[in-house]
Amino acid sequence: MRKLGLLLSRCAAAWKSVRMASSGMARRAPLTNKVALVTASTDGIGFAIARRLAQDGAHVVISSRKQQNVDRAVATLKGEGLSVTGTVCHVGKAEDRERLVATVLNINVKATALMTTAVVPEMEKRGGGSVVIVASVAAFVPFPALGPYNVSKTALLGLTKNLAIELAPRNIRVNCLAPGLIKTNFSRVLWMDKEREESIKETIRIRRIGTPEDCAGIVSFMCSEDASYITGETVVVAGGIPSRL
Amino acid sequence: MRKLGLLLSRCAAAWKSVRMASSGMARRAPLTNKVALVTASTDGIGFAIARRLAQDGAHVVISSRKQQNVDRAVATLKGEGLSVTGTVCHVGKAEDRERLVATVLNINVKATALMTTAVVPEMEKRGGGSVVIVASVAAFVPFPALGPYNVSKTALLGLTKNLAIELAPRNIRVNCLAPGLIKTNFSRVLWMDKEREESIKETIRIRRIGTPEDCAGIVSFMCSEDASYITGETVVVAGGIPSRL
Amino acid sequence: MRKLGLLLSRCAAAWKSVRMASSGMARRAPLTNKVALVTASTDGIGFAIARRLAQDGAHVVISSRKQQNVDRAVATLKGEGLSVTGTVCHVGKAEDRERLVATVLNINVKATALMTTAVVPEMEKRGGGSVVIVASVAAFVPFPALGPYNVSKTALLGLTKNLAIELAPRNIRVNCLAPGLIKTNFSRVLWMDKEREESIKETIRIRRIGTPEDCAGIVSFMCSEDASYITGETVVVAGGIPSRL
Amino acid sequence: MRKLGLLLSRCAAAWKSVRMASSGMARRAPLTNKVALVTASTDGIGFAIARRLAQDGAHVVISSRKQQNVDRAVATLKGEGLSVTGTVCHVGKAEDRERLVATVLNINVKATALMTTAVVPEMEKRGGGSVVIVASVAAFVPFPALGPYNVSKTALLGLTKNLAIELAPRNIRVNCLAPGLIKTNFSRVLWMDKEREESIKETIRIRRIGTPEDCAGIVSFMCSEDASYITGETVVVAGGIPSRL
C-alpha cells in the first residue's frame, strides 16, 4: 500500500509544479436566446436566481403576487443592464389565499404542478425547455417545527421525478434544487441574533449560512445546454449539513 | 381549483409573449487561474472533463498510466489552444496491477481516497480546492453482472460524504458525479450493435445514450465558485433512468 | 485472498454440518393487549394487515367507508376466531368525496396526518403507541401514468419522518411500509391477463407479484415491542424491484 | 377541512372505546427448523442476534475468532435452554490480521461477500435461505472521525443490493440492518461517562442509546417466512437520528 501512496504523491507533485495558467478565455453567455419565468422572484432565493439567469443571457420574467414588489425588482435588474420584464401572478383572491395558507401542500405542490403544466405548451412550441423546482434540504432531514413545510418539500422531490418522466418525450427536463439554511426573510429567526447565528454555523460543515446567490448558479446550470442529460434529479446546496447519500 | 389553473395560465401567457432576447453577454471563464488534475483522462469521460475544464479556463494536468496515451491527449488539447500538460501516473508495477484488477474496491475506493489525500496539502497552500469523484448511477441501481464495480461505486458515495466532512475545515469541497449509460469503451457492449442500442435507449427517459461531454459541464460547475456552498453531494447525469429520490 | 476464502469455507462447513434442530418453541403473541385501528381494511393490503395483527394478539378495529364492507370483513375475521370490531369511517359526504378524489394529496397525505393526530391523545393515555403508514415503492421509483398517486406516496415518506420526530416525546413511533407490486384490486390491470402478468414478473427479482399477506408481517413487527428503537423509517416490501439504496 | 377532522375523530373514538383484548394467542416459533450462522456473535449486537434467533426456534452456530469467546457464548446460551453450537472462524494468521486491520474495507466488505458466497451452496441445497448483513446508520450519515468504517458500511448497502439481485434466482434473500448508536464495546466511548451519554441522548429522538437486543428482532424477522417478499432492503434501527428518507 505504501507504494501506491508514494506513486500517487508523485502524480500530485507533477500537478503542483505547474504554474498558474491565466487563460482569460471568454465564454458566450450560456442562456442566450432563452426566456426564463421565475416565480416568487422579487426577493431572496427567487430574486438571486432571476438575476443570475439574466446575467447568463436569458430574458427573465419576474413574477410575484404584489405589483409593487414586481416593479421594484424589475427596476433593480434593469438598472444593472439586464433584460427583464415583470408580471403579477397570484393564485386567487384574498379569501382564497387565506385558505391556501392553511394548506401548504396546495401552494407548494399543486401550484408547482399546475404552473409547470401551464408553461408546457409554450415550451413545446419552442422545441423544449427546462423546469427547476425549488424544494429544500428539509425534504430529506426535517427542519424542526415545520412539519407541513417539510412534507410539501418531500412531495416536490416526487413531483420532480414524475414530471421529468412525463415531460421527457416533449424535450422538457425537470430538476430540483434543495437549498439548506439560506439567509432570507424565511429563515430570519435563525440568523437575526448573532449568538444564534454562531451556534447554527457550528452545525454546518462550511461554516456559514448560505446566501441566495449560492443557489443561483446551479439553477442557471440546470437550465443550460450543459445539463441536457440531467433530468429528474435533485441537487442539494446546503454547505454539507446532513442530507442524503 | 379551476381558478388557480386559470390564473397560472395567465401568468404563463405573460411569459410566452416576451420576445426572445439576445443579450450576447460574455462571461469570464469560470475556472480562470485554477489548476485541474484529472486522473484517467486520456479517453472517455475523463478526457471530456479535462477538455471542458481547460475550455473553462483551467490549466489542466492530464494523467494516465500510459505515456503514449498521455502524449496523444495532451497533443490533441494543445492543438485546440488549451492549456494542458501531462504526467504518467500509475499505481504500481505490472504484477501489482494484476492483483489490483482483482480488487476493484482497491482501485476505485482506496486509490481515490489516497489521491485526494495526496493533493490536499497543495490545495491547502492555495487556500482551498475542489475534488470531484466519479461514481456511477450503478451506485444506486446496480448494473447487471457488475457486482464489484457497483459496490465500489456505492462506496464512493460514502467516500464523498466522509471526505467532504473531513476537508471542509481546509476549505476543500468534495462532490461526486454519477454518470448513467455513457458512450465510452467501458460501455461498448451496450451500443456497438445498433439493435442493442435501440433497445437500451427505450429504457432511458431522454431517448439517447449519454456522451462523455454530458458529464463534463457539471464537473466544471462543481469546481467553480458557483458551487461554493455545495459539498458532500452527488449529482446523477443519467437521462432519467431510475436512480434515487 | 485465497486463504481468506478458504477459512471462510471452513467456517461455513461447520455451519452446514449441524443437524436441523426442531425446537418447537412457542412464543407469546407479540401484540397481546394491544388495540389496532386499521383504516381501509376491508380488502387487499389493509385486510391482510388487520387479520395478521389480530392473529398476533391485537384487538383490531376494522374501518372503511362502507358499512357492508366493514360488516363482511368483521364477520370473516370473527369466523376465524379473531378479536375484531368494525366502524364506518368516511371523510365526508358524497359531494365532498368527489372533490377529494380529484386531490389525491388530500386523501393520502392530509387524511393520514389528521388521522394520526386524532388517535394521538388516546395513544398517549395508554402510555404510547405505534403508527404504520402505507406508502408505496412508487414513492421512490414512480409507477407509470400515476403521477398524483406517486407524489402523494413520496409525501408520505416525509410525513413519516416528521410525525416520528413530533411524536417521539409522547412515546409514539411512526414508521412506513412501501409495498411494491401487490395482487390487489388496485393493481388488477397488471395481473388480470396471464401474458401481462408473466412479463411483469420478469421485472421482479423474486419472480412473483406480491400478496397482501407479504405486507402484513412487517406491520405487525413494526407495532411490536421488538421494533421499539425503530422510528421514522420506511421498509420496502417489493421483491427486489428498484427502490433506493 | 374541519369536517374531515371531525369525522376522523369519530373514527378514532370508535377505536378508543374498545376494551383491551387479551387474546393470549400462542405462535409457533417463526424460525423452527432453520439453522443460523451468526458471525462475530460472542458479544454485543452479534450475540443479541444469535440469542434471539435461537429463542425464535433456529439452531444457531456461534462464530468468532477466539475459542474462549465462542465457548463462553455457547455455554451461556445453552444454559438458557437454547440450541447452539460454536465454531472458531478467523480470517487468517496474526500477521495477516494486522494488515487487514489497516484495510477495513477488506474485513467489512470483502469478508462479507466471501462469507455469503461460501454459504450459498449449502443454502441452495436446502432450497433457499436468508442473509442479513449488518451495516450502520453511519453508512448514510457518517460518524465523526471514523471515515474508513463509514465508507465500508456504505459499501455494504451496495453489497446488499447486488447480492440480493445475484442470489434471488437461488431463492436466497439478502437484506441489511443499519443500527444507530448501540450500547456495545465498540461505542463505549459514547456512554461510559454519564455526562457524555446524557448529551448524546439529546440528539436521539427516542431518548436513549439503543441496546443490542433492539437490533435482534428485525434480524429474526428478516430471516422468517414473514419477510419472504423483502430482499435488497436496509432497515435502520436508530431511534430516529437522521438517516435517510
mmCIF file of C-alpha atoms in Angstrom, chain D residues 96-232:
data_model
loop_
_atom_site.group_PDB
_atom_site.id
_atom_site.type_symbol
_atom_site.label_atom_id
_atom_site.label_comp_id
_atom_site.label_asym_id
_atom_site.label_seq_id
_atom_site.Cartn_x
_atom_site.Cartn_y
_atom_site.Cartn_z
ATOM 1 C CA ASP D 96 -2.434 -11.195 8.097
ATOM 2 C CA ARG D 97 -4.868 -9.767 10.546
ATOM 3 C CA GLU D 98 -2.578 -6.841 11.183
ATOM 4 C CA ARG D 99 -2.692 -5.976 7.551
ATOM 5 C CA LEU D 100 -6.400 -6.475 7.415
ATOM 6 C CA VAL D 101 -6.920 -4.138 10.312
ATOM 7 C CA ALA D 102 -5.440 -1.470 8.113
ATOM 8 C CA THR D 103 -7.992 -2.178 5.460
ATOM 9 C CA VAL D 104 -11.412 -2.011 6.971
ATOM 10 C CA LEU D 105 -12.859 -2.330 3.516
ATOM 11 C CA ASN D 106 -11.422 -5.821 3.267
ATOM 12 C CA ILE D 107 -12.915 -7.028 6.515
ATOM 13 C CA ASN D 108 -16.244 -5.328 6.266
ATOM 14 C CA VAL D 109 -16.927 -5.717 2.582
ATOM 15 C CA LYS D 110 -14.812 -8.469 1.093
ATOM 16 C CA ALA D 111 -15.170 -10.854 4.027
ATOM 17 C CA THR D 112 -18.928 -10.329 3.986
ATOM 18 C CA ALA D 113 -19.045 -11.042 0.268
ATOM 19 C CA LEU D 114 -16.847 -14.125 0.577
ATOM 20 C CA MET D 115 -18.733 -15.456 3.563
ATOM 21 C CA THR D 116 -22.012 -15.138 1.715
ATOM 22 C CA THR D 117 -20.571 -16.903 -1.295
ATOM 23 C CA ALA D 118 -19.258 -19.650 0.963
ATOM 24 C CA VAL D 119 -22.657 -20.452 2.450
ATOM 25 C CA VAL D 120 -24.670 -20.167 -0.754
ATOM 26 C CA PRO D 121 -24.198 -23.785 -1.911
ATOM 27 C CA GLU D 122 -25.451 -25.101 1.404
ATOM 28 C CA MET D 123 -28.446 -22.733 1.338
ATOM 29 C CA GLU D 124 -29.238 -23.816 -2.187
ATOM 30 C CA LYS D 125 -29.211 -27.444 -1.116
ATOM 31 C CA ARG D 126 -31.833 -26.604 1.500
ATOM 32 C CA GLY D 127 -33.985 -24.861 -1.079
ATOM 33 C CA GLY D 128 -33.086 -21.282 -0.235
ATOM 34 C CA GLY D 129 -32.076 -19.041 2.621
ATOM 35 C CA SER D 130 -31.721 -15.578 4.023
ATOM 36 C CA VAL D 131 -28.668 -13.398 4.611
ATOM 37 C CA VAL D 132 -28.740 -10.345 6.867
ATOM 38 C CA ILE D 133 -25.749 -8.035 6.629
ATOM 39 C CA VAL D 134 -25.020 -5.637 9.486
ATOM 40 C CA ALA D 135 -24.119 -2.164 8.251
ATOM 41 C CA SER D 136 -24.637 1.025 10.275
ATOM 42 C CA VAL D 137 -26.576 4.264 10.160
ATOM 43 C CA ALA D 138 -23.108 5.725 9.550
ATOM 44 C CA ALA D 139 -23.491 4.356 6.037
ATOM 45 C CA PHE D 140 -25.933 7.224 5.444
ATOM 46 C CA VAL D 141 -24.759 9.930 7.858
ATOM 47 C CA PRO D 142 -21.087 9.464 8.769
ATOM 48 C CA PHE D 143 -19.950 9.056 12.378
ATOM 49 C CA PRO D 144 -17.228 11.655 13.091
ATOM 50 C CA ALA D 145 -13.599 10.543 12.702
ATOM 51 C CA LEU D 146 -14.498 7.038 11.512
ATOM 52 C CA GLY D 147 -14.016 7.539 7.780
ATOM 53 C CA PRO D 148 -12.935 4.037 6.669
ATOM 54 C CA TYR D 149 -15.560 2.420 8.908
ATOM 55 C CA ASN D 150 -18.282 4.682 7.497
ATOM 56 C CA VAL D 151 -17.263 4.099 3.890
ATOM 57 C CA SER D 152 -17.154 0.333 4.356
ATOM 58 C CA LYS D 153 -20.662 0.480 5.783
ATOM 59 C CA THR D 154 -21.884 2.471 2.785
ATOM 60 C CA ALA D 155 -20.309 -0.194 0.585
ATOM 61 C CA LEU D 156 -22.356 -2.820 2.459
ATOM 62 C CA LEU D 157 -25.571 -1.090 1.343
ATOM 63 C CA GLY D 158 -24.433 -1.661 -2.218
ATOM 64 C CA LEU D 159 -23.304 -5.200 -1.466
ATOM 65 C CA THR D 160 -26.763 -5.963 -0.097
ATOM 66 C CA LYS D 161 -28.427 -4.729 -3.284
ATOM 67 C CA ASN D 162 -26.011 -6.625 -5.512
ATOM 68 C CA LEU D 163 -26.132 -9.923 -3.638
ATOM 69 C CA ALA D 164 -29.927 -9.704 -3.490
ATOM 70 C CA ILE D 165 -30.067 -9.477 -7.271
ATOM 71 C CA GLU D 166 -27.470 -12.172 -7.792
ATOM 72 C CA LEU D 167 -28.969 -14.664 -5.368
ATOM 73 C CA ALA D 168 -32.682 -14.147 -5.991
ATOM 74 C CA PRO D 169 -32.759 -16.905 -8.644
ATOM 75 C CA ARG D 170 -31.498 -19.344 -5.975
ATOM 76 C CA ASN D 171 -34.268 -18.368 -3.573
ATOM 77 C CA ILE D 172 -31.854 -16.574 -1.261
ATOM 78 C CA ARG D 173 -32.853 -13.203 0.096
ATOM 79 C CA VAL D 174 -30.270 -10.646 1.216
ATOM 80 C CA ASN D 175 -31.154 -7.749 3.472
ATOM 81 C CA CYS D 176 -29.327 -5.358 5.726
ATOM 82 C CA LEU D 177 -29.615 -3.951 9.224
ATOM 83 C CA ALA D 178 -28.269 -0.465 9.901
ATOM 84 C CA PRO D 179 -28.003 0.076 13.664
ATOM 85 C CA GLY D 180 -27.633 3.530 15.144
ATOM 86 C CA LEU D 181 -25.879 4.234 18.428
ATOM 87 C CA ILE D 182 -25.961 0.929 20.296
ATOM 88 C CA LYS D 183 -24.514 0.230 23.757
ATOM 89 C CA THR D 184 -21.617 -2.079 22.900
ATOM 90 C CA ASN D 185 -17.885 -2.108 23.433
ATOM 91 C CA PHE D 186 -17.472 -0.521 20.023
ATOM 92 C CA SER D 187 -19.375 2.581 21.120
ATOM 93 C CA ARG D 188 -18.124 2.553 24.715
ATOM 94 C CA VAL D 189 -16.556 5.980 24.404
ATOM 95 C CA LEU D 190 -20.006 7.467 23.831
ATOM 96 C CA TRP D 191 -21.658 6.234 27.003
ATOM 97 C CA MET D 192 -19.024 5.248 29.554
ATOM 98 C CA ASP D 193 -19.165 8.663 31.144
ATOM 99 C CA LYS D 194 -22.641 9.732 32.284
ATOM 100 C CA GLU D 195 -22.364 13.332 31.146
ATOM 101 C CA ARG D 196 -21.338 12.288 27.666
ATOM 102 C CA GLU D 197 -24.191 9.816 27.497
ATOM 103 C CA GLU D 198 -26.722 12.445 28.522
ATOM 104 C CA SER D 199 -25.580 14.840 25.815
ATOM 105 C CA ILE D 200 -25.622 12.062 23.200
ATOM 106 C CA LYS D 201 -29.156 11.116 24.184
ATOM 107 C CA GLU D 202 -30.297 14.652 23.468
ATOM 108 C CA THR D 203 -29.560 14.054 19.787
ATOM 109 C CA ILE D 204 -31.677 10.891 19.574
ATOM 110 C CA ARG D 205 -35.434 11.200 19.103
ATOM 111 C CA ILE D 206 -36.096 8.150 21.279
ATOM 112 C CA ARG D 207 -34.187 9.437 24.286
ATOM 113 C CA ARG D 208 -31.887 6.507 24.929
ATOM 114 C CA ILE D 209 -28.906 4.733 23.390
ATOM 115 C CA GLY D 210 -30.064 1.504 21.753
ATOM 116 C CA THR D 211 -29.363 -1.965 23.096
ATOM 117 C CA PRO D 212 -28.069 -4.975 21.157
ATOM 118 C CA GLU D 213 -31.500 -6.525 21.731
ATOM 119 C CA ASP D 214 -33.086 -3.629 19.826
ATOM 120 C CA CYS D 215 -31.276 -4.977 16.770
ATOM 121 C CA ALA D 216 -32.146 -8.629 17.202
ATOM 122 C CA GLY D 217 -35.868 -8.689 16.469
ATOM 123 C CA ILE D 218 -35.594 -7.255 12.968
ATOM 124 C CA VAL D 219 -32.910 -9.815 12.060
ATOM 125 C CA SER D 220 -35.140 -12.654 13.194
ATOM 126 C CA PHE D 221 -37.994 -11.102 11.225
ATOM 127 C CA MET D 222 -35.864 -10.768 8.095
ATOM 128 C CA CYS D 223 -34.922 -14.455 8.349
ATOM 129 C CA SER D 224 -38.518 -15.593 8.785
ATOM 130 C CA GLU D 225 -41.101 -16.527 6.165
ATOM 131 C CA ASP D 226 -42.869 -13.264 7.004
ATOM 132 C CA ALA D 227 -40.170 -11.424 5.090
ATOM 133 C CA SER D 228 -40.274 -13.645 2.038
ATOM 134 C CA TYR D 229 -41.030 -10.750 -0.329
ATOM 135 C CA ILE D 230 -38.337 -8.459 1.103
ATOM 136 C CA THR D 231 -34.906 -8.522 -0.498
ATOM 137 C CA GLY D 232 -32.188 -5.981 -1.157
#
